Amino acid sequence: MKHIKNSVLSLVLLFLVSACIPAPLIIAGGAGGGTYAFTSDHIKDKFDISKEQAFETLIGIITSNDGKVVVSSIADGKIEARIGKSILFVRIKPLNERTIEVSFRAKKHIELIPDKETSIRYYRLFIKEVTK
């Protein structure tokens, strides 16, 4: 226990003596930013439709809402689209012959900041279209 106290005291003194008082703030701030960048902007749900039908529906929703499809691959089950200053990532994974899993994830600006609002908006639009 004495060694731990000495180690902690040594680290504190090292920061104070070396004039690096802001160092803990910088380190903690970096960790906080990393945590924020990985917060949940991911929505996942299962639907009883075909992969092809889901893919076509999503492409239609994105283009009718002023989105620009950047990457689309029905074989890989992925769609990437630019919507304003955000990027929407959609993955479609077949679970069996009748059921698929669709996941929505969006990032703002330079793909670091989660955009939960865009994920939720397109998820709701997809549900509305599929349940007609």
XYZ file of C-alpha atoms in Angstrom:
132
model
C 0.000 0.000 0.000
C 2.886 2.312 0.814
C 4.345 1.762 -2.674
C 1.061 2.748 -4.306
C 0.880 5.973 -2.288
C 4.480 6.785 -3.172
C 3.817 6.115 -6.857
C 0.744 8.346 -6.926
C 2.543 11.087 -5.024
C 5.495 10.845 -7.414
C 3.214 11.197 -10.438
C 1.463 14.233 -8.963
C 4.784 15.869 -8.130
C 6.108 15.077 -11.588
C 3.180 16.893 -13.186
C 3.568 19.884 -10.861
C 7.337 20.165 -11.160
C 7.431 19.776 -14.916
C 4.818 22.524 -15.365
C 2.451 20.074 -17.030
C -0.567 20.852 -14.923
C -2.872 20.814 -18.006
C -1.628 17.339 -18.982
C -4.283 15.456 -16.971
C -6.955 17.664 -18.522
C -5.649 16.977 -22.011
C -5.449 13.238 -21.389
C -8.913 13.118 -19.804
C -10.326 15.302 -22.579
C -8.921 12.979 -25.223
C -10.479 9.975 -23.532
C -13.816 11.772 -23.270
C -13.735 12.661 -26.964
C -12.990 9.062 -27.883
C -15.878 7.859 -25.779
C -18.232 10.403 -27.346
C -17.220 9.347 -30.837
C -18.266 5.778 -30.089
C -21.589 6.447 -28.372
C -24.570 4.679 -29.786
C -25.817 6.047 -33.059
C -26.637 2.525 -34.162
C -30.171 1.181 -34.597
C -30.765 -2.457 -35.448
C -34.058 -4.272 -36.091
C -35.454 -7.389 -37.771
C -38.029 -7.397 -40.567
C -39.932 -10.101 -42.427
C -39.160 -8.940 -45.967
C -36.622 -9.952 -48.576
C -33.174 -8.424 -48.770
C -33.918 -7.122 -52.261
C -37.166 -5.461 -51.188
C -35.447 -3.792 -48.227
C -32.598 -2.609 -50.441
C -34.919 -1.075 -53.065
C -37.074 0.534 -50.371
C -34.068 2.124 -48.671
C -32.626 3.452 -51.933
C -36.028 5.002 -52.698
C -36.293 6.578 -49.243
C -32.786 8.032 -49.415
C -33.160 9.518 -52.900
C -36.631 10.930 -52.205
C -35.281 12.731 -49.119
C -32.487 14.580 -50.961
C -29.874 11.988 -50.096
C -27.110 10.956 -52.468
C -26.221 7.263 -52.539
C -22.422 6.988 -52.520
C -22.016 3.205 -52.184
C -24.618 0.532 -52.810
C -24.070 -3.201 -53.006
C -26.999 -5.565 -52.822
C -24.615 -8.546 -52.704
C -22.833 -7.144 -49.628
C -26.057 -5.689 -48.254
C -24.655 -2.229 -47.694
C -25.674 1.298 -48.546
C -23.757 4.478 -47.775
C -25.395 7.814 -48.485
C -24.652 11.506 -47.977
C -27.516 13.358 -46.393
C -26.647 17.010 -45.906
C -23.479 17.042 -43.812
C -24.045 13.522 -42.505
C -23.215 10.078 -43.817
C -25.739 7.275 -43.365
C -24.501 3.682 -43.249
C -27.105 0.947 -43.737
C -26.398 -2.779 -43.517
C -28.876 -5.477 -44.530
C -28.131 -8.981 -43.315
C -30.369 -11.955 -44.144
C -31.092 -14.124 -41.109
C -33.119 -16.746 -42.982
C -35.236 -16.955 -46.141
C -37.885 -14.556 -44.850
C -36.179 -12.426 -42.200
C -33.499 -9.767 -42.459
C -31.682 -7.583 -39.966
C -31.282 -3.941 -40.939
C -28.910 -1.620 -39.099
C -28.737 2.151 -39.423
C -25.758 4.242 -38.328
C -25.016 7.883 -39.124
C -22.050 10.168 -38.564
C -21.753 13.944 -38.859
C -19.114 15.937 -40.709
C -15.862 13.959 -40.815
C -17.343 10.656 -39.607
C -16.382 11.209 -35.974
C -19.500 12.599 -34.344
C -22.534 10.310 -34.051
C -25.728 11.557 -35.697
C -28.433 9.688 -33.840
C -31.209 11.925 -35.223
C -30.462 10.914 -38.819
C -30.303 7.228 -37.869
C -33.664 7.442 -36.112
C -35.286 9.461 -38.905
C -34.340 6.976 -41.626
C -35.204 4.010 -39.411
C -38.701 5.459 -38.896
C -39.104 6.222 -42.604
C -38.132 2.633 -43.396
C -40.634 1.206 -40.889
C -43.370 3.470 -42.255
C -42.668 2.329 -45.819
C -42.392 -1.372 -44.972
C -45.577 -1.502 -42.884
C -47.825 0.117 -45.525
